Coordinates of C-alpha atoms in Angstrom, one line a residue:
Chain D
M18 CA -0.4 -0.1 -0.2
N19 CA 2.7 2.4 0.6
Q20 CA 4.7 1.4 -2.4
Y21 CA 1.4 2.1 -4.2
I22 CA 0.8 5.8 -2.9
K23 CA 4.2 6.8 -3.0
L24 CA 4.4 5.6 -6.5
T25 CA 0.8 7.8 -7.2
K26 CA 2.4 10.8 -5.4
R27 CA 5.6 10.4 -7.6
N28 CA 3.6 10.3 -11.2
C29 CA 1.0 13.6 -9.6
Q30 CA 4.3 15.2 -8.9
I31 CA 6.2 15.3 -11.9
F32 CA 3.1 16.4 -13.2
I33 CA 2.6 19.4 -11.3
R34 CA 5.7 20.6 -11.5
D35 CA 5.5 20.7 -15.5
R36 CA 3.7 23.8 -15.8
G37 CA 3.9 23.0 -19.7
A38 CA 2.4 19.6 -19.6
I39 CA -0.8 21.4 -17.2
F40 CA -1.0 24.0 -19.5
F41 CA -1.2 22.2 -22.7
S42 CA -3.3 19.5 -21.4
L43 CA -6.1 22.3 -20.5
L44 CA -5.3 23.8 -24.7
S45 CA -8.7 22.2 -26.2
M46 CA -10.7 23.2 -22.9
I47 CA -9.0 26.7 -23.5
I48 CA -9.5 26.6 -27.9
T49 CA -13.3 25.3 -26.9
L50 CA -13.9 28.9 -24.8
I51 CA -12.4 30.8 -27.2
L52 CA -14.3 29.3 -30.1
M53 CA -17.6 29.9 -27.4
G54 CA -16.2 33.4 -26.8
V55 CA -15.9 34.9 -29.8
F56 CA -18.9 33.3 -32.2
L57 CA -20.4 29.8 -31.4
G58 CA -21.5 31.0 -28.1
K59 CA -23.2 33.4 -29.9
M60 CA -24.3 31.1 -33.1
N61 CA -25.9 28.6 -30.1
V62 CA -27.8 31.4 -28.6
E63 CA -29.6 33.1 -31.3
N64 CA -30.2 29.6 -32.8
V65 CA -32.5 28.7 -29.5
T66 CA -33.8 32.1 -30.0
D67 CA -34.7 31.7 -33.1
L68 CA -36.3 28.2 -32.7
L69 CA -38.5 30.0 -29.8
K70 CA -39.3 32.4 -32.0
T71 CA -40.8 30.4 -34.4
Y72 CA -42.7 28.3 -32.1
G73 CA -43.4 30.6 -29.3
G74 CA -45.7 32.9 -30.9
A75 CA -45.1 36.1 -28.4
R76 CA -42.5 35.8 -25.6
D77 CA -40.9 37.8 -24.1
L78 CA -37.5 38.2 -26.1
E79 CA -35.3 39.5 -23.4
Q80 CA -36.0 36.8 -21.4
D81 CA -35.7 33.8 -24.1
K82 CA -32.4 35.5 -24.9
E83 CA -31.1 35.9 -21.1
N84 CA -32.1 31.4 -20.8
A85 CA -30.5 30.9 -24.2
R86 CA -28.0 32.8 -22.7
H87 CA -27.2 30.1 -19.4
L88 CA -28.3 27.1 -21.4
V89 CA -25.3 27.2 -24.0
E90 CA -23.1 28.4 -20.6
Y91 CA -24.4 25.2 -19.1
W92 CA -24.4 23.1 -22.2
T93 CA -20.8 24.0 -22.9
L94 CA -19.4 23.5 -19.4
A95 CA -20.5 19.9 -19.8
G96 CA -18.6 19.5 -22.8
I97 CA -15.4 20.8 -21.6
L98 CA -15.8 18.8 -18.6
V99 CA -15.5 15.7 -20.6
I100 CA -12.6 17.5 -23.0
N101 CA -10.7 17.9 -19.7
A102 CA -11.5 14.2 -17.9
V103 CA -9.7 13.0 -22.2
T104 CA -7.2 15.5 -22.3
V105 CA -6.2 15.6 -18.8
T106 CA -5.9 12.1 -18.2
M107 CA -3.5 11.9 -21.3
A108 CA -1.5 14.3 -20.6
V109 CA -0.5 12.5 -16.9
M110 CA -0.6 9.6 -18.7
S111 CA 2.7 10.5 -20.9
N112 CA 4.3 10.2 -17.5
M113 CA 4.1 6.2 -17.7
V114 CA 5.5 6.9 -22.0
Q115 CA 8.2 8.6 -20.9
D116 CA 9.3 6.0 -18.3
F117 CA 9.1 3.3 -20.8
S118 CA 11.0 5.6 -23.3
E119 CA 13.8 7.0 -20.9
K120 CA 14.5 3.3 -20.2
K121 CA 12.7 3.9 -16.0
T122 CA 10.2 1.1 -15.9
G123 CA 13.0 -1.5 -15.4
S124 CA 14.3 0.9 -12.4
F125 CA 10.8 0.0 -11.0
Y126 CA 10.9 -3.8 -12.0
S127 CA 14.2 -4.7 -10.4
T128 CA 12.2 -3.7 -6.6
P129 CA 10.1 -5.6 -4.8
V130 CA 6.9 -3.7 -6.0
K131 CA 4.6 -5.7 -8.1
K132 CA 3.7 -4.6 -11.6
S133 CA 0.1 -4.4 -11.3
I134 CA 1.0 -2.0 -8.5
I135 CA 2.9 -0.1 -10.7
A136 CA 0.8 0.2 -13.4
L137 CA -2.1 0.7 -10.7
S138 CA -0.4 4.2 -9.9
Y139 CA -0.2 5.5 -13.1
V140 CA -4.0 5.1 -13.7
T141 CA -4.7 6.3 -10.1
S142 CA -2.7 9.3 -10.7
S143 CA -4.1 10.1 -14.0
V144 CA -7.5 9.7 -12.2
I145 CA -7.1 12.2 -9.1
L146 CA -5.4 15.0 -11.3
G147 CA -8.3 14.3 -14.1
M148 CA -10.8 14.6 -11.3
F149 CA -8.9 17.5 -10.1
L150 CA -8.5 19.2 -13.2
C151 CA -12.4 19.2 -14.1
V152 CA -13.8 20.3 -10.5
V153 CA -11.7 23.3 -10.3
P154 CA -13.2 25.1 -13.7
F155 CA -16.1 23.1 -12.8
V156 CA -16.4 26.1 -9.8
L157 CA -15.1 28.4 -11.5
A158 CA -17.9 28.3 -14.2
L159 CA -20.8 27.6 -11.8
L160 CA -19.5 30.9 -10.3
Y161 CA -19.4 32.7 -13.5
I162 CA -22.9 31.6 -14.5
T163 CA -24.5 32.4 -11.2
A164 CA -22.6 35.7 -11.2
G165 CA -23.8 36.3 -14.5
G166 CA -27.8 35.9 -13.2
G167 CA -27.8 32.5 -13.9
E168 CA -30.0 30.0 -11.9
P169 CA -27.5 27.9 -9.8
L170 CA -27.7 23.7 -9.8
S171 CA -29.2 21.9 -7.0
F172 CA -27.0 20.3 -4.6
S173 CA -28.1 17.1 -6.1
T174 CA -27.5 17.6 -9.3
I175 CA -24.0 18.9 -8.6
L176 CA -23.5 15.3 -6.2
K177 CA -24.4 13.4 -9.8
L178 CA -22.3 15.9 -11.6
L179 CA -19.4 15.2 -9.5
G180 CA -20.3 11.3 -9.9
C181 CA -20.4 11.1 -13.7
M182 CA -17.6 13.6 -13.4
A183 CA -15.9 10.6 -11.9
L184 CA -16.8 7.7 -14.3
N185 CA -15.9 10.0 -17.8
V186 CA -12.4 10.3 -15.5
L187 CA -11.8 6.9 -14.5
I188 CA -12.8 5.3 -17.9
F189 CA -10.4 7.7 -20.0
S190 CA -7.7 7.0 -17.7
V191 CA -8.2 3.0 -18.6
I192 CA -8.3 3.8 -22.1
M193 CA -5.2 6.2 -22.0
Y194 CA -3.7 3.5 -19.9
L195 CA -4.3 1.4 -22.8
L196 CA -2.9 3.4 -25.4
A197 CA 0.1 4.0 -23.4
S198 CA 0.9 0.5 -23.2
L199 CA 0.9 0.5 -26.8
V200 CA 3.0 3.7 -27.5
K201 CA 6.7 3.2 -27.3
S202 CA 7.8 6.8 -27.9
R203 CA 7.3 10.4 -26.4
S204 CA 6.9 11.5 -29.8
A205 CA 4.2 9.3 -30.7
W206 CA 2.5 9.9 -27.4
S207 CA 2.7 13.6 -28.2
G208 CA 1.2 13.1 -31.8
L209 CA -1.4 11.2 -30.5
G210 CA -2.4 13.8 -27.9
T211 CA -2.3 16.1 -30.8
I212 CA -4.8 14.0 -32.9
I213 CA -7.3 13.3 -29.5
G214 CA -7.6 17.2 -28.9
T215 CA -8.2 18.4 -31.7
L216 CA -11.4 15.5 -32.2
V217 CA -12.0 15.0 -28.7
G218 CA -13.9 18.6 -29.5
F219 CA -15.7 17.1 -32.8
A220 CA -16.7 14.0 -31.2
G221 CA -18.4 15.0 -28.4
G222 CA -20.3 17.5 -30.4
V223 CA -18.7 20.2 -28.9
Y224 CA -17.5 22.5 -31.5
L225 CA -20.2 21.2 -33.6
S226 CA -23.5 20.6 -32.4
M227 CA -24.9 17.0 -33.8
N228 CA -27.1 17.8 -36.0
M229 CA -24.8 19.3 -38.4
L230 CA -22.3 16.5 -38.6
P231 CA -23.3 14.2 -41.5
D232 CA -25.2 11.0 -40.2
K233 CA -22.3 8.4 -40.9
V234 CA -20.3 10.7 -38.6
G235 CA -22.8 11.1 -36.2
A236 CA -23.4 7.0 -36.2
V237 CA -19.7 6.3 -35.6
L238 CA -19.6 8.8 -32.9
K239 CA -22.8 6.9 -30.8
C240 CA -20.3 4.1 -30.8
L241 CA -18.1 6.0 -28.7
P242 CA -17.8 6.8 -25.1
I243 CA -16.8 10.6 -26.0
L244 CA -20.2 11.5 -27.0
H245 CA -22.5 9.2 -24.5
G246 CA -19.8 10.5 -21.8
T247 CA -21.2 14.4 -22.8
S248 CA -24.4 13.4 -23.0
L249 CA -24.4 12.7 -19.3
M250 CA -22.9 15.5 -18.0
R251 CA -25.0 17.9 -20.8
K252 CA -28.5 15.9 -19.4
L253 CA -27.8 16.6 -15.8
C254 CA -26.0 20.2 -16.4
C255 CA -29.0 21.7 -18.1
E256 CA -32.2 19.8 -17.3
D257 CA -33.4 22.6 -15.1
I258 CA -32.8 25.5 -18.0
L259 CA -33.8 23.5 -20.7
A260 CA -37.0 23.5 -18.6
K261 CA -37.3 27.1 -18.0
T262 CA -36.3 28.1 -21.3
F263 CA -38.5 25.3 -23.0
H264 CA -41.1 26.4 -21.0
G265 CA -44.4 26.0 -22.5
L266 CA -43.8 25.1 -25.6
P267 CA -44.6 21.3 -27.6
E268 CA -42.6 18.5 -26.2
E269 CA -41.3 17.3 -29.2
L270 CA -39.8 20.7 -29.9
L271 CA -37.5 20.3 -26.7
E272 CA -36.7 16.6 -28.1
G273 CA -35.3 17.6 -31.3
Y274 CA -33.5 20.6 -29.9
K275 CA -31.9 18.1 -27.2
E276 CA -30.8 15.2 -29.8
A277 CA -29.5 18.3 -31.9
M278 CA -27.6 19.4 -29.2
G279 CA -26.3 15.8 -27.8
I280 CA -27.9 16.2 -24.8
T281 CA -29.8 12.8 -25.5
V282 CA -28.5 10.2 -27.8
V283 CA -30.8 8.5 -30.2
M284 CA -29.8 5.1 -31.2
G285 CA -32.6 3.4 -32.6
D286 CA -35.9 4.8 -33.4
S287 CA -35.7 6.5 -29.1
A288 CA -33.3 8.5 -26.7
V289 CA -30.8 6.0 -24.6
S290 CA -31.7 6.4 -21.2
M291 CA -28.7 7.6 -18.8
E292 CA -28.7 4.2 -16.6
F293 CA -28.0 2.8 -20.5
Q294 CA -24.8 5.3 -20.8
V295 CA -23.5 4.5 -17.6
A296 CA -23.2 0.9 -18.7
F297 CA -22.4 2.3 -21.6
L298 CA -19.0 3.5 -20.4
L299 CA -18.4 0.9 -17.7
I300 CA -18.1 -1.4 -20.7
C301 CA -15.8 0.7 -22.6
G302 CA -14.1 0.8 -19.5
M303 CA -13.8 -2.6 -19.2
I304 CA -13.0 -3.8 -22.8
A305 CA -9.8 -1.3 -22.6
L306 CA -8.8 -3.1 -19.1
G307 CA -8.9 -6.1 -21.0
I308 CA -7.3 -5.9 -23.8
A309 CA -4.2 -4.1 -21.5
A310 CA -4.3 -6.8 -19.9
A311 CA -4.1 -9.2 -22.8
V312 CA -1.3 -6.8 -23.9
S313 CA 0.9 -7.0 -20.8
M314 CA 0.7 -10.7 -20.6
R315 CA 1.0 -10.9 -24.5
R316 CA 3.9 -8.9 -23.5
R317 CA 5.7 -11.0 -20.7
A318 CA 5.2 -14.4 -22.8
A319 CA 7.2 -13.0 -25.7
E320 CA 9.8 -12.2 -22.6
R321 CA 10.5 -15.3 -21.8
Chain Z
M24 CA 34.6 -17.0 1.5
S25 CA 31.3 -18.4 -0.2
D26 CA 30.1 -17.7 -3.4
I27 CA 27.4 -15.0 -3.3
I28 CA 26.4 -15.5 -7.4
K29 CA 26.3 -18.7 -8.9
V30 CA 26.1 -18.7 -12.4
N31 CA 25.4 -22.1 -14.6
H32 CA 25.1 -22.1 -18.5
L33 CA 23.6 -19.1 -18.5
K34 CA 21.8 -18.8 -21.8
K35 CA 19.3 -15.7 -23.5
Y36 CA 18.1 -16.4 -27.0
F37 CA 16.6 -13.2 -28.7
H38 CA 14.7 -15.7 -31.4
E39 CA 17.9 -16.8 -33.5
T40 CA 20.7 -14.0 -31.8
K41 CA 22.8 -15.7 -29.0
A42 CA 22.8 -13.0 -26.6
V43 CA 24.6 -14.9 -23.8
D44 CA 25.5 -18.6 -25.1
D45 CA 26.3 -21.1 -22.1
I46 CA 27.9 -18.9 -19.5
S47 CA 28.9 -20.1 -16.0
F48 CA 30.7 -18.2 -13.7
S49 CA 30.7 -17.4 -9.8
V50 CA 31.5 -14.6 -7.3
K51 CA 32.5 -14.3 -3.8
R52 CA 30.9 -12.7 -1.2
G53 CA 32.5 -9.2 -0.6
E54 CA 34.0 -8.9 -3.9
M55 CA 34.2 -6.8 -6.7
F56 CA 34.0 -8.4 -9.7
G57 CA 34.4 -6.3 -12.6
F58 CA 32.4 -8.0 -16.4
L59 CA 34.1 -6.9 -19.1
G60 CA 33.2 -7.3 -22.8
V61 CA 33.1 -5.1 -25.9
N62 CA 29.4 -3.4 -26.6
G63 CA 26.9 -5.6 -27.4
A64 CA 29.2 -8.4 -25.9
G65 CA 26.2 -9.2 -23.6
K66 CA 27.1 -7.6 -21.0
S67 CA 24.1 -5.6 -20.0
T68 CA 21.7 -8.7 -20.9
T69 CA 23.9 -11.0 -18.7
I70 CA 22.7 -8.0 -15.6
S71 CA 19.4 -7.4 -16.6
M72 CA 19.2 -11.2 -16.3
L73 CA 21.2 -11.4 -12.7
C74 CA 18.5 -8.1 -11.5
T75 CA 15.3 -10.3 -12.7
L76 CA 15.0 -8.3 -15.4
L77 CA 15.0 -10.5 -18.1
K78 CA 13.6 -14.4 -18.4
P79 CA 17.0 -16.9 -19.0
T80 CA 16.3 -18.9 -22.2
G81 CA 18.4 -21.7 -20.0
G82 CA 20.4 -22.2 -17.0
N83 CA 20.3 -21.5 -13.6
V84 CA 21.6 -18.8 -11.0
E85 CA 21.6 -18.7 -7.4
I86 CA 22.0 -14.8 -5.9
A87 CA 22.7 -14.8 -2.8
G88 CA 21.3 -18.2 -1.8
F89 CA 17.9 -17.8 -3.6
A90 CA 17.4 -19.0 -7.1
L91 CA 16.9 -17.3 -10.2
G92 CA 13.1 -17.5 -11.6
K93 CA 11.9 -19.3 -8.4
E94 CA 12.9 -16.6 -5.9
D95 CA 12.8 -13.4 -7.8
E96 CA 10.7 -11.5 -5.2
E97 CA 13.4 -12.0 -2.1
I98 CA 16.3 -11.4 -5.0
K99 CA 14.8 -8.2 -5.6
R100 CA 15.1 -7.0 -1.8
K101 CA 19.5 -9.2 -1.8
I102 CA 20.3 -6.5 -4.9
G103 CA 20.6 -2.6 -5.5
V104 CA 21.5 -1.4 -8.9
V105 CA 23.0 1.6 -11.2
Y106 CA 21.6 1.4 -14.5
Q107 CA 24.6 3.3 -17.7
W108 CA 21.5 5.6 -17.4
N109 CA 20.0 7.9 -15.0
V110 CA 16.7 6.6 -13.8
L111 CA 15.8 9.2 -11.4
D112 CA 13.0 11.9 -11.9
D113 CA 14.1 15.4 -12.9
L114 CA 11.3 17.2 -11.7
L115 CA 11.9 16.3 -8.0
T116 CA 14.0 17.0 -5.1
V117 CA 17.1 14.2 -4.8
K118 CA 15.2 13.7 -1.5
E119 CA 11.8 12.9 -3.1
N120 CA 13.7 10.8 -5.4
L121 CA 15.1 9.4 -2.5
I122 CA 12.2 8.6 -0.4
C123 CA 9.8 7.3 -3.6
R124 CA 12.7 5.0 -3.8
G125 CA 13.3 3.8 -0.9
S126 CA 9.8 3.5 -0.1
L127 CA 9.8 0.4 -2.3
Y128 CA 11.8 -1.3 -0.2
E129 CA 11.3 -0.1 3.3
K130 CA 7.6 0.4 5.0
D131 CA 8.9 1.6 8.0
G132 CA 9.0 5.5 7.3
G133 CA 11.6 5.9 10.4
K134 CA 13.8 3.2 9.7
L135 CA 14.3 4.2 5.8
K136 CA 14.9 8.3 7.0
R137 CA 17.8 6.9 9.1
Q138 CA 18.9 5.0 6.3
M139 CA 18.5 7.9 4.0
E140 CA 20.8 9.8 5.9
Y141 CA 23.2 7.0 6.3
V142 CA 23.5 6.9 2.2
C143 CA 23.7 10.8 2.3
E144 CA 26.7 10.7 4.5
I145 CA 28.6 8.1 2.4
L146 CA 28.0 9.8 -0.5
A147 CA 28.4 13.4 0.7
L148 CA 24.9 13.9 -0.5
S149 CA 23.2 16.3 2.0
D150 CA 23.8 19.5 0.5
V151 CA 22.2 18.8 -2.6
L152 CA 19.3 17.1 -0.7
K153 CA 16.0 20.3 -1.5
R154 CA 17.9 20.3 -5.3
P155 CA 15.4 18.9 -8.0
Y156 CA 17.9 16.6 -9.2
G157 CA 17.6 17.3 -12.9
K158 CA 19.8 20.4 -12.1
L159 CA 22.8 18.4 -11.0
S160 CA 25.5 18.1 -12.2
G161 CA 26.6 14.5 -14.0
G162 CA 28.5 13.4 -11.0
Q163 CA 25.9 14.6 -8.5
K164 CA 23.6 12.7 -10.6
R165 CA 25.4 9.2 -10.6
R166 CA 26.1 9.7 -6.7
C167 CA 22.0 9.9 -6.2
E168 CA 21.9 7.2 -8.2
I169 CA 23.8 5.0 -6.3
G170 CA 22.5 6.6 -3.0
A171 CA 19.1 5.4 -4.4
A172 CA 20.5 1.8 -5.1
L173 CA 21.6 1.4 -1.5
L174 CA 18.4 2.5 0.6
H175 CA 17.5 -0.6 1.6
T176 CA 21.5 -1.9 2.2
P177 CA 21.1 -4.9 -0.2
E178 CA 24.2 -7.0 -0.3
I179 CA 25.2 -6.9 -3.5
L180 CA 25.3 -3.7 -5.8
F181 CA 25.3 -4.1 -9.5
L182 CA 27.2 -1.1 -11.7
D183 CA 26.6 -0.7 -15.1
E184 CA 29.1 1.3 -16.6
P185 CA 28.7 3.7 -13.9
T186 CA 31.5 6.3 -14.7
T187 CA 30.9 6.8 -18.3
G188 CA 30.5 9.8 -19.3
L189 CA 32.1 11.3 -16.6
D190 CA 35.1 13.8 -16.7
P191 CA 38.2 12.4 -15.2
A192 CA 37.8 13.8 -11.3
T193 CA 34.1 12.9 -11.0
R194 CA 35.2 9.4 -12.4
K195 CA 37.5 8.6 -9.8
S196 CA 35.5 10.4 -6.8
V197 CA 32.7 8.2 -8.0
W198 CA 35.5 5.1 -7.7
Q199 CA 35.9 6.0 -4.3
T200 CA 33.1 6.0 -3.2
V201 CA 32.1 2.3 -5.0
G202 CA 35.6 1.1 -3.4
R203 CA 34.6 2.5 0.3
L204 CA 30.8 0.9 0.2
Q205 CA 32.7 -2.1 -0.6
K206 CA 34.8 -2.0 2.1
E207 CA 32.7 -0.3 5.0
M208 CA 29.7 -2.0 4.0
K209 CA 31.3 -5.3 3.0
M210 CA 28.9 -5.1 -0.2
T211 CA 29.6 -7.5 -3.3
V212 CA 30.1 -5.1 -6.0
F213 CA 29.1 -6.3 -10.0
L214 CA 30.6 -3.9 -12.4
T215 CA 30.6 -3.7 -15.8
T216 CA 32.9 -0.9 -17.1
H217 CA 34.7 0.1 -20.2
Y218 CA 37.7 1.7 -18.0
M219 CA 40.3 -0.7 -17.9
E220 CA 42.5 1.0 -15.2
E221 CA 39.1 0.8 -13.3
A222 CA 38.4 -3.1 -14.0
A223 CA 42.1 -3.2 -12.4
K224 CA 40.8 -2.5 -9.3
A225 CA 38.3 -5.4 -9.3
D226 CA 39.3 -8.4 -7.2
H227 CA 38.4 -10.9 -10.0
I228 CA 37.6 -10.1 -13.8
G229 CA 35.6 -12.0 -16.6
I230 CA 35.9 -11.3 -20.0
I231 CA 32.9 -11.7 -22.0
E232 CA 33.0 -11.9 -26.2
K233 CA 29.9 -12.5 -28.6
G234 CA 28.1 -14.0 -25.5
K235 CA 30.6 -16.4 -24.6
M236 CA 32.7 -16.1 -21.4
V237 CA 35.8 -16.4 -22.6
Q238 CA 38.8 -15.2 -19.9
Y239 CA 37.5 -15.2 -16.4
G240 CA 40.9 -14.4 -13.3
T241 CA 42.4 -12.0 -11.1
P242 CA 43.9 -8.4 -12.8
F243 CA 47.2 -9.8 -12.2
S244 CA 47.1 -13.4 -14.0
L245 CA 45.3 -12.2 -16.6
K246 CA 48.1 -9.6 -17.0
E247 CA 50.9 -12.5 -16.9
Q248 CA 48.6 -14.2 -19.1
F249 CA 47.8 -11.7 -21.8
A250 CA 50.3 -8.3 -21.5
K251 CA 53.9 -8.7 -22.2
D252 CA 55.8 -6.0 -21.1
R253 CA 57.1 -4.3 -24.1
L254 CA 60.8 -2.9 -24.4
I255 CA 61.0 0.4 -27.2
I256 CA 64.1 0.6 -28.6
R257 CA 65.6 3.7 -30.8
Y258 CA 68.7 2.4 -32.3
Q259 CA 71.7 4.5 -33.5
D260 CA 71.7 5.2 -37.3
G261 CA 72.9 1.9 -39.3
K262 CA 73.2 -0.4 -35.8
K263 CA 69.3 -1.2 -36.1
G264 CA 71.1 -5.0 -37.6
Q265 CA 73.1 -5.3 -34.2
I266 CA 70.0 -5.1 -32.1
E267 CA 68.3 -7.7 -34.0
E268 CA 70.7 -9.9 -34.1
I269 CA 71.1 -9.4 -29.7
L270 CA 67.3 -9.9 -29.6
K271 CA 67.9 -13.4 -31.8
D272 CA 70.1 -14.1 -29.6
M273 CA 68.6 -13.5 -26.2
G274 CA 65.2 -15.2 -28.1
C275 CA 63.3 -12.6 -28.0
S276 CA 60.4 -11.3 -30.1
Y277 CA 60.2 -8.1 -31.7
K278 CA 58.5 -5.9 -34.4
M279 CA 59.4 -2.8 -36.2
K280 CA 57.6 0.2 -35.6
N281 CA 58.4 4.4 -37.1
E282 CA 62.1 3.6 -37.0
K283 CA 61.7 1.9 -33.4
I284 CA 62.0 -1.3 -32.4
I285 CA 59.8 -3.0 -30.0
A286 CA 60.6 -5.8 -28.2
Y287 CA 58.3 -8.4 -26.1
I288 CA 59.5 -8.9 -22.6
P289 CA 58.3 -11.6 -19.8
E290 CA 59.0 -9.0 -16.9
T291 CA 60.1 -5.3 -17.1
L292 CA 63.5 -6.9 -15.5
D293 CA 64.2 -8.8 -18.3
A294 CA 65.0 -5.4 -20.1
I295 CA 67.9 -4.7 -17.7
P296 CA 70.2 -7.8 -19.5
L297 CA 69.1 -6.5 -22.9
I298 CA 70.1 -2.7 -22.4
G299 CA 73.6 -4.0 -21.1
Q300 CA 74.2 -5.7 -24.2
M301 CA 72.7 -2.9 -26.6
E302 CA 73.8 -0.2 -24.7
Y303 CA 76.4 1.2 -27.7
H304 CA 73.7 0.7 -30.2
M305 CA 70.8 2.9 -29.0
K306 CA 69.6 6.1 -28.5
G307 CA 67.3 5.8 -25.8
F308 CA 64.7 3.1 -24.9
E309 CA 61.6 2.8 -22.8
V310 CA 60.4 0.4 -21.0
I311 CA 56.5 -0.2 -20.9
Q312 CA 54.2 -2.6 -18.4
G313 CA 51.3 -4.4 -19.6
T314 CA 48.1 -2.4 -18.8
M315 CA 44.7 -3.7 -18.8
D316 CA 44.2 -3.1 -22.5
D317 CA 46.3 -5.1 -23.3
V318 CA 44.4 -7.4 -21.7
F319 CA 41.1 -6.3 -23.1
L320 CA 42.3 -5.8 -26.8
N321 CA 44.4 -9.4 -26.8
V322 CA 41.1 -11.3 -25.5
T323 CA 38.9 -9.9 -27.1
G324 CA 40.7 -10.1 -30.3
M325 CA 39.8 -6.7 -31.1
E326 CA 43.4 -6.4 -32.1
Q327 CA 44.2 -8.3 -35.1
E328 CA 46.8 -6.8 -37.2
K329 CA 48.7 -6.3 -33.8
Q330 CA 48.6 -10.0 -32.8
G331 CA 49.4 -10.5 -36.6
A332 CA 52.5 -8.4 -36.2
Y333 CA 53.5 -10.1 -33.3
A334 CA 53.4 -13.7 -35.1
E335 CA 55.4 -12.3 -37.7
G336 CA 58.1 -11.0 -35.6
E337 CA 58.6 -14.2 -33.9
N338 CA 59.0 -15.6 -37.7
V339 CA 61.9 -12.9 -38.5

């Protein structure tokens, strides 16, 4: 246990001391915020107000705008939390790739520590830091939204959100562990980081809403954990503000909007439940874990 | 003294390549064992196997009374390894590094702290404890690496080229440290090195070549066997023939090189009668003792050219 704690601490410290690594792990979030601030946010707000105008008849335009703004803010926050869960865990896992490429791994293997403990310490440090770098932006965003007149989230929603955040971070940590066990060099890892950092915004339907993506792309995204993770967060973040914004409007309109914005994910004919999505994420994590275990067993067999 | 490492018919094949091909040797408790070989001879592969990092293809090894492959956990507690490359973390301080490495062996924080103080004293690390490891000089880093390997007071210390890339003064100080450890902590030291003058300080030397152990012995016996002393003679103009005559009479082998005659003699003292006879034919002379370099080069057959010339000289 002591070995596990000390190794996890080491992995965390190495990441925290590298300011550049922290900055770049948050870059996708920063880009998203900039895009939202510059034009995507305005576009999303207009979409909502137009929709309300078309169906709502005579409404209070100013109130609609205000509601739409907070809706988009919460929607963006949900996206950011998943983006960070992916990019931060990936950045922390670079410790493992670095240890391997700098031939430090052997120096741990020649000590009495079990290999599984070493692997677990990489995943744990990634979970801890991933969680930390999700919670901090989360708190700041809540302060920002409420300071701007937005409705605060209920305590139970916040708890559920933290749970979903932890789930996302855990699943992506395991997936990153799998990827890291396949990659041998730091340059390959940073290349992979560039690809994932770029794609994560699209895969979660953050840069472009789901209805703007071609159907086939949408179909692929529905098989990946990122979209479901984002959808979970959005459901929780946007629940109250959606009800407020779409108050008195037909249910179909709301459902249509939710699907278009990737708040709900429609598979087959109906929107999948949150329980399904949680199960889906867990299965993805287990599959990744299974493959990672198979990879390490094959590697050990090859050594003989 | 008992054997602390016993290696019997150890083999490691990577597909077709026989990296280590059936080597057997033993290392006595408390001695310094020098493991030599050119790059790619199989030194690191052997060390990796002894440190439980690589599974041997065949053969059996006993380390500190435990069987390799069956009691690896116990072996790992008995050995400390210093690698060719640095393995501590640049961004952590020396102290953080040492605590992290030490806690992989020792649960008791108080005991670990005492051991750390002891190791820091021996290796003179107290001044740099709070500094980030990445900011240290090459020699300080090496001392930290050795310190990290010593925290659990191992019985055997493996040093894989501990002084490669260090300046001569630092090399000397690292070397003195290793020597002190061996004497004061009664530690068995198993090392590989490229510097032959360092290897000469070992109690026993094994030379590995293409995966096979080609020589084993004390530095002295190997020198006697493989490094002949040389008498280098600068002859006076036109006196070359006379000198060659004398050397032949004395049954000495020799060769010509750059207007000089190099004669091979069993011992440096054997030069005295030769010089006496040749006194009036030469301008000057030099007696050179055989070195570990000669042993290494002769054994590993890298200086075939020289050996060729040597054989030629004998024929003349």
